[in-house]
Backbone as a chain_set.jsonl record, in Angstrom:
{"seq": "XXXXXXXXXXXXXXXXXXXXXXXXXXXXXXXXXXXXXXXXXXXXXXXXXXXXXXXXXXXXXXXXXXXXXXXXXXXXXXXXXXXXXXXXXXXXXXXXXXXXXXXXXXXXXXXXXXXXXXXXXXXXXXXX", "coords": {"N": [[64.971, 136.744, 112.693], [65.396, 134.277, 113.85], [66.185, 132.98, 111.763], [68.937, 134.323, 111.88], [69.784, 133.044, 114.603], [70.156, 130.273, 113.934], [72.15, 130.308, 112.247], [74.022, 131.312, 113.206], [74.273, 129.577, 115.393], [75.32, 127.037, 113.598], [77.403, 127.729, 112.443], [78.929, 128.012, 114.886], [79.218, 125.326, 115.81], [80.387, 124.719, 112.987], [83.104, 125.045, 113.699], [83.829, 124.357, 115.612], [86.249, 121.953, 117.081], [85.918, 119.503, 118.227], [83.551, 118.598, 117.337], [83.813, 118.107, 115.038], [85.828, 116.176, 115.293], [84.391, 114.333, 116.731], [82.914, 113.229, 114.679], [84.185, 112.646, 112.73], [86.297, 110.72, 113.797], [88.383, 108.187, 115.319], [91.161, 105.756, 114.246], [92.949, 104.846, 115.416], [91.995, 104.754, 118.576], [89.878, 103.623, 117.852], [90.574, 100.824, 116.97], [91.2, 99.732, 119.596], [88.635, 99.925, 120.541], [87.468, 98.197, 118.741], [88.489, 95.342, 119.681], [86.646, 94.467, 121.264], [85.303, 93.236, 119.129], [86.979, 91.363, 117.784], [86.282, 88.785, 118.748], [84.597, 87.948, 117.315], [84.677, 88.752, 114.605], [87.138, 89.29, 112.138], [89.748, 92.08, 110.871], [91.699, 92.73, 109.586], [92.475, 90.909, 107.427], [91.19, 88.638, 104.832], [89.277, 86.745, 106.626], [86.878, 84.455, 107.247], [85.494, 84.177, 110.673], [83.621, 83.536, 113.764], [81.937, 85.463, 113.084], [81.446, 87.254, 109.6], [84.506, 88.246, 107.78], [85.618, 91.598, 108.233], [87.032, 92.787, 106.625], [87.354, 94.93, 103.949], [84.883, 96.065, 104.197], [83.542, 98.498, 104.121], [81.189, 99.9, 101.698], [80.218, 97.168, 101.367], [77.701, 94.968, 100.064], [74.923, 93.84, 102.271], [75.193, 90.89, 103.768], [76.879, 89.776, 102.099], [79.434, 88.199, 101.982], [81.757, 86.223, 100.581], [81.7, 82.73, 101.696], [80.704, 82.448, 104.176], [78.288, 81.815, 106.404], [75.117, 83.639, 106.447], [72.537, 84.97, 108.196], [69.267, 84.267, 107.449], [67.667, 86.577, 107.999], [69.669, 88.753, 107.392], [70.898, 88.339, 104.669], [68.444, 88.947, 103.605], [68.467, 91.784, 103.852], [70.523, 92.692, 102.864], [69.389, 91.573, 100.231], [67.562, 93.518, 99.998], [68.772, 95.754, 99.673], [70.822, 96.955, 101.624], [73.448, 98.512, 102.236], [76.953, 98.788, 103.362], [78.154, 101.552, 105.023], [78.944, 104.3, 106.219], [76.566, 105.521, 107.312], [74.946, 103.56, 107.597], [76.341, 101.289, 108.994], [76.863, 103.211, 111.506], [74.096, 102.901, 112.792], [73.737, 100.078, 112.63], [75.511, 99.412, 114.502], [74.906, 100.312, 117.068], [72.939, 99.266, 117.472], [72.191, 96.458, 116.4], [70.339, 94.675, 116.108], [67.929, 95.819, 116.23], [68.47, 97.003, 113.606], [68.485, 95.133, 111.803], [66.447, 93.327, 111.967], [66.436, 89.781, 113.465], [69.095, 89.2, 112.689], [71.755, 87.16, 113.338], [73.58, 88.031, 114.987], [74.867, 88.667, 118.266], [76.153, 90.312, 119.762], [75.386, 93.52, 121.641], [75.496, 95.871, 121.035], [77.346, 99.197, 120.838], [77.087, 101.752, 122.654], [78.094, 104.307, 123.035], [78.468, 107.177, 121.292], [81.33, 108.324, 120.327], [82.644, 105.84, 120.481], [81.575, 104.277, 118.535], [81.756, 105.832, 116.133], [84.962, 105.687, 116.196], [85.285, 103.164, 115.876], [84.211, 102.948, 113.172], [86.162, 104.564, 111.502], [88.227, 102.936, 111.862], [87.962, 100.773, 110.579], [87.308, 101.957, 108.084], [90.093, 102.358, 107.551], [90.537, 99.76, 106.764], [89.282, 99.352, 104.662], [90.743, 100.253, 102.265]], "CA": [[65.976, 136.751, 114.097], [65.477, 132.868, 114.201], [67.82, 132.455, 110.848], [70.415, 134.62, 112.383], [70.507, 132.338, 115.833], [70.249, 129.222, 113.733], [73.1, 130.435, 111.605], [75.332, 131.377, 114.4], [74.32, 127.841, 115.888], [75.872, 126.43, 112.735], [79.204, 128.435, 112.378], [79.609, 127.988, 116.309], [79.469, 123.91, 115.736], [81.161, 123.941, 112.113], [84.083, 125.368, 114.031], [84.367, 123.438, 116.739], [86.98, 121.118, 116.229], [85.261, 118.255, 119.196], [82.088, 117.823, 117.162], [84.449, 117.67, 113.809], [86.314, 114.976, 115.595], [83.666, 112.807, 117.214], [82.424, 112.536, 113.371], [85.548, 111.508, 111.655], [86.285, 109.161, 114.617], [90.121, 108.158, 115.629], [91.123, 105.172, 113.964], [93.965, 104.457, 116.559], [91.178, 104.529, 119.303], [88.745, 102.503, 117.006], [91.349, 99.651, 117.05], [91.05, 99.474, 120.919], [87.348, 99.741, 120.899], [87.238, 96.8, 117.933], [89.027, 94.025, 120.221], [85.301, 93.816, 121.776], [84.286, 92.849, 118.157], [87.528, 90.864, 117.313], [85.927, 87.545, 119.226], [83.914, 86.962, 116.124], [85.403, 89.215, 113.503], [88.748, 89.975, 111.538], [89.641, 93.086, 109.903], [93.009, 92.912, 108.948], [92.767, 89.845, 106.477], [89.798, 88.084, 104.763], [89.1, 85.426, 107.123], [85.714, 84.026, 108.261], [85.267, 83.507, 112.166], [82.175, 83.097, 114.146], [80.907, 86.191, 112.109], [82.189, 87.395, 108.527], [85.582, 89.51, 107.889], [84.99, 92.786, 108.073], [88.402, 93.33, 105.545], [86.787, 95.692, 102.82], [83.629, 95.993, 104.742], [82.983, 99.482, 103.48], [80.489, 99.344, 100.439], [79.886, 95.782, 100.464], [76.225, 94.424, 100.106], [75.085, 93.119, 103.416], [75.032, 89.139, 103.787], [77.209, 88.521, 100.503], [80.949, 87.837, 101.826], [82.083, 84.593, 100.552], [81.661, 81.301, 102.586], [80.03, 82.612, 105.512], [76.834, 81.552, 106.456], [74.449, 84.397, 107.183], [71.061, 84.378, 108.679], [68.509, 84.739, 106.605], [67.37, 88.302, 108.085], [70.881, 89.312, 106.87], [70.602, 87.969, 103.489], [67.482, 89.498, 102.868], [68.529, 92.881, 104.107], [71.437, 92.777, 101.385], [69.189, 91.944, 98.668], [66.533, 94.832, 100.25], [69.525, 96.902, 99.331], [71.481, 97.234, 102.649], [74.758, 98.181, 102.038], [77.716, 98.739, 104.563], [78.446, 102.555, 104.642], [79.115, 104.986, 107.462], [75.43, 105.65, 108.158], [74.334, 101.83, 108.346], [77.147, 101.126, 109.959], [76.318, 103.544, 112.411], [73.114, 102.099, 113.038], [74.035, 99.06, 113.11], [76.484, 99.356, 115.564], [74.097, 100.912, 117.837], [72.096, 98.165, 118.268], [72.205, 95.49, 115.402], [68.822, 93.727, 116.142], [67.194, 96.936, 115.813], [68.892, 97.4, 112.532], [68.614, 93.511, 111.083], [65.658, 92.46, 112.444], [66.33, 88.474, 112.985], [70.215, 88.618, 112.698], [72.304, 86.138, 114.447], [74.666, 88.428, 115.913], [74.743, 88.426, 119.825], [76.822, 91.612, 120.308], [73.947, 94.109, 122.012], [75.974, 97.16, 120.487], [77.804, 100.332, 121.092], [76.561, 102.582, 123.499], [78.757, 105.379, 122.669], [78.998, 107.565, 119.942], [82.32, 108.261, 119.736], [83.112, 104.373, 120.19], [81.017, 103.789, 117.057], [82.768, 106.886, 115.148], [85.949, 105.624, 116.056], [85.406, 101.892, 114.961], [83.91, 103.333, 111.755], [87.108, 104.805, 111.44], [89.422, 102.064, 112.097], [86.959, 100.111, 109.297], [87.825, 102.833, 106.595], [91.368, 101.84, 107.515], [90.825, 98.256, 105.995], [88.505, 98.877, 103.251], [90.975, 100.715, 101.367]], "C": [[66.303, 135.425, 114.326], [66.814, 132.341, 113.181], [69.123, 132.822, 111.493], [70.708, 133.844, 114.151], [70.929, 130.751, 115.196], [71.833, 128.989, 112.82], [74.655, 130.546, 112.554], [75.32, 130.299, 115.165], [75.125, 127.225, 114.869], [77.155, 126.427, 112.793], [79.75, 127.805, 113.677], [80.025, 126.019, 115.847], [80.658, 123.55, 114.444], [82.841, 124.44, 112.629], [84.871, 125.025, 115.237], [85.022, 121.896, 116.568], [86.376, 119.854, 117.234], [84.14, 118.057, 118.332], [82.999, 117.245, 115.78], [85.202, 116.079, 114.392], [85.806, 113.835, 115.992], [82.924, 112.659, 115.604], [83.25, 111.752, 112.604], [86.022, 110.647, 112.348], [88.092, 109.42, 114.636], [90.364, 106.555, 115.268], [91.982, 103.894, 114.936], [93.023, 103.801, 118.0], [90.073, 103.507, 118.692], [89.403, 100.734, 117.016], [91.076, 98.858, 118.442], [89.659, 99.111, 121.042], [86.996, 98.004, 120.225], [87.523, 95.737, 118.584], [87.608, 93.286, 120.916], [84.638, 92.976, 120.277], [85.385, 91.834, 117.412], [87.603, 89.277, 118.389], [85.138, 87.086, 117.908], [84.56, 87.605, 114.69], [87.214, 89.398, 113.026], [88.558, 91.192, 110.623], [90.759, 93.487, 108.967], [93.277, 91.891, 107.929], [91.171, 89.425, 106.162], [89.452, 86.953, 104.817], [87.784, 85.563, 107.597], [85.994, 83.849, 109.935], [84.025, 83.318, 112.874], [81.377, 84.282, 113.345], [81.713, 86.565, 110.843], [83.531, 88.222, 108.735], [85.159, 90.295, 107.394], [86.216, 93.689, 107.141], [87.106, 93.712, 104.363], [85.217, 95.928, 103.264], [82.45, 97.333, 103.922], [82.286, 99.685, 101.993], [80.033, 98.05, 100.242], [78.508, 95.685, 100.96], [76.218, 93.578, 101.459], [74.576, 91.785, 103.338], [75.59, 88.476, 102.709], [78.914, 88.259, 100.788], [81.025, 86.26, 101.939], [82.224, 83.719, 101.19], [81.561, 81.414, 103.859], [78.726, 82.494, 105.383], [75.882, 82.321, 107.239], [73.29, 83.938, 107.917], [70.269, 84.952, 107.431], [67.985, 86.442, 106.447], [68.552, 89.008, 107.283], [71.026, 89.329, 105.566], [69.262, 88.74, 102.776], [67.304, 90.862, 102.915], [69.323, 93.297, 103.186], [70.594, 92.711, 100.296], [67.571, 93.067, 98.683], [67.387, 96.012, 99.734], [70.53, 97.61, 100.62], [72.932, 97.298, 102.321], [75.497, 99.102, 103.057], [78.137, 100.324, 104.405], [78.701, 103.248, 105.803], [77.775, 105.09, 108.462], [74.779, 104.258, 108.585], [74.891, 101.133, 109.197], [77.172, 101.601, 111.486], [75.319, 103.01, 113.095], [72.86, 100.974, 113.494], [74.908, 98.261, 114.472], [75.846, 99.594, 117.102], [73.128, 100.218, 118.456], [71.67, 97.393, 116.918], [70.787, 94.792, 115.129], [67.922, 94.757, 115.822], [67.103, 97.042, 113.911], [68.584, 96.339, 111.403], [67.698, 92.837, 112.027], [66.002, 90.716, 112.517], [67.949, 88.238, 112.465], [70.891, 87.903, 113.914], [73.291, 86.714, 115.249], [74.397, 88.741, 117.275], [74.894, 89.812, 120.209], [75.237, 92.928, 120.434], [74.156, 95.533, 121.019], [76.674, 97.901, 121.427], [77.362, 101.091, 121.276], [76.966, 104.173, 122.925], [79.185, 105.812, 121.619], [80.467, 107.487, 119.234], [83.101, 106.75, 119.843], [82.64, 104.279, 118.966], [81.971, 104.809, 116.031], [84.216, 106.149, 114.92], [86.278, 103.787, 115.351], [85.057, 102.103, 113.395], [85.445, 103.743, 111.368], [87.981, 104.002, 110.829], [88.53, 100.818, 110.782], [87.358, 100.609, 108.342], [89.256, 101.964, 106.243], [91.801, 100.619, 106.987], [90.036, 98.147, 105.0], [88.825, 99.75, 102.044], [91.385, 100.054, 99.895]], "O": [[67.35, 135.185, 114.927], [67.844, 131.719, 113.441], [70.099, 132.091, 111.668], [71.726, 134.115, 114.788], [71.798, 130.071, 115.742], [72.472, 127.941, 112.722], [75.786, 130.06, 112.52], [76.391, 129.983, 115.684], [75.996, 126.625, 115.499], [77.921, 125.508, 113.082], [80.807, 127.175, 113.68], [81.187, 125.68, 115.624], [81.514, 122.669, 114.519], [83.759, 124.153, 111.861], [85.998, 125.273, 115.666], [84.459, 120.924, 116.064], [86.516, 118.863, 116.517], [83.577, 117.02, 118.684], [82.902, 116.056, 115.477], [85.003, 115.016, 113.805], [86.268, 112.703, 115.848], [82.249, 111.63, 115.551], [83.134, 110.663, 112.042], [86.299, 109.601, 111.76], [88.794, 110.337, 114.209], [89.719, 105.85, 116.044], [91.792, 102.69, 115.104], [93.231, 102.671, 118.443], [89.561, 102.633, 119.392], [88.724, 99.708, 117.062], [90.798, 97.659, 118.487], [89.391, 98.051, 121.608], [86.531, 97.023, 120.804], [86.811, 94.809, 118.2], [87.425, 92.08, 121.088], [83.657, 92.236, 120.342], [84.921, 91.337, 116.385], [88.664, 88.751, 118.724], [85.113, 85.905, 117.56], [84.889, 86.846, 113.779], [88.196, 89.606, 113.739], [87.618, 91.381, 109.851], [90.785, 94.238, 107.992], [94.417, 91.953, 107.47], [90.198, 89.701, 106.864], [89.268, 86.156, 103.897], [87.438, 86.545, 108.254], [87.002, 83.194, 110.199], [83.248, 82.705, 112.142], [80.223, 84.05, 112.983], [82.872, 86.161, 110.945], [83.669, 88.845, 109.787], [84.459, 90.237, 106.383], [86.27, 94.912, 107.018], [86.185, 92.967, 104.027], [84.4, 95.93, 102.343], [81.315, 97.281, 103.447], [83.09, 99.586, 101.066], [79.515, 97.705, 99.18], [78.133, 96.176, 102.025], [77.132, 92.823, 101.792], [73.478, 91.605, 102.811], [75.321, 87.356, 102.274], [79.635, 88.127, 99.799], [80.652, 85.432, 102.77], [83.406, 83.772, 101.529], [82.153, 80.693, 104.661], [78.061, 82.952, 104.453], [75.652, 82.023, 108.411], [73.071, 82.764, 108.218], [70.602, 85.853, 106.662], [67.907, 87.206, 105.485], [68.217, 89.889, 106.491], [71.326, 90.437, 105.122], [69.181, 89.028, 101.582], [66.364, 91.388, 102.318], [68.969, 94.3, 102.566], [70.758, 93.515, 99.378], [66.789, 93.295, 97.76], [66.876, 97.083, 99.408], [70.926, 98.768, 100.484], [73.588, 96.272, 102.145], [74.901, 100.043, 103.581], [78.626, 100.417, 103.279], [78.642, 102.424, 106.716], [77.7, 104.906, 109.676], [74.243, 103.977, 109.657], [74.321, 100.446, 110.044], [77.386, 100.871, 112.454], [75.66, 102.557, 114.188], [72.092, 100.681, 114.41], [74.914, 97.178, 115.058], [76.315, 99.078, 118.117], [72.593, 100.393, 119.55], [70.668, 97.853, 116.37], [70.328, 94.469, 114.033], [67.044, 94.453, 115.014], [66.115, 97.12, 113.181], [68.454, 96.678, 110.226], [68.063, 91.93, 112.775], [65.79, 90.216, 111.412], [68.171, 87.188, 111.861], [70.638, 88.038, 115.111], [73.852, 86.062, 116.13], [73.281, 89.256, 117.332], [74.044, 90.448, 120.833], [74.363, 93.115, 119.588], [73.252, 96.116, 120.419], [76.75, 97.557, 122.607], [76.925, 101.669, 120.281], [76.161, 104.992, 122.483], [80.043, 105.255, 120.935], [80.8, 106.945, 118.18], [84.164, 106.612, 119.238], [83.541, 104.171, 118.135], [82.817, 104.352, 115.262], [84.663, 105.983, 113.786], [87.185, 103.386, 114.621], [85.617, 101.446, 112.517], [85.929, 102.816, 110.718], [88.454, 104.124, 109.699], [89.321, 99.997, 110.317], [87.862, 99.859, 107.506], [89.534, 101.258, 105.275], [92.97, 100.311, 106.753], [89.934, 97.088, 104.382], [88.05, 100.065, 101.14], [91.628, 100.786, 98.935]]}, "num_chains": 1, "name": "protein.A"}
């Protein structure tokens, strides 16, 4: 009985387009949310501001963008194997200071899962 309930629940979730959309994200909506980030970051070109360029951030080792002075904590996170992918960005965007203790990024994080998914979709567009 328990297996049937789990299978049915999984089937219902996998068929639900809202669930798929929340995980996938909407790059257009992400561009709007990214305006909060654009005070410090650029995504459409390889230019550093107060924060490093996020152009081609997907797959980049943390703390390694050229000509940007990272906090020692971010450099150490990269040396420890932190690479920006969907999972690590999701954690970082939710609570930067919890993901990389000692980061100099002052942004408190995004609280809405949809906003995080949308920003990740937007960043992925600029990582191809």
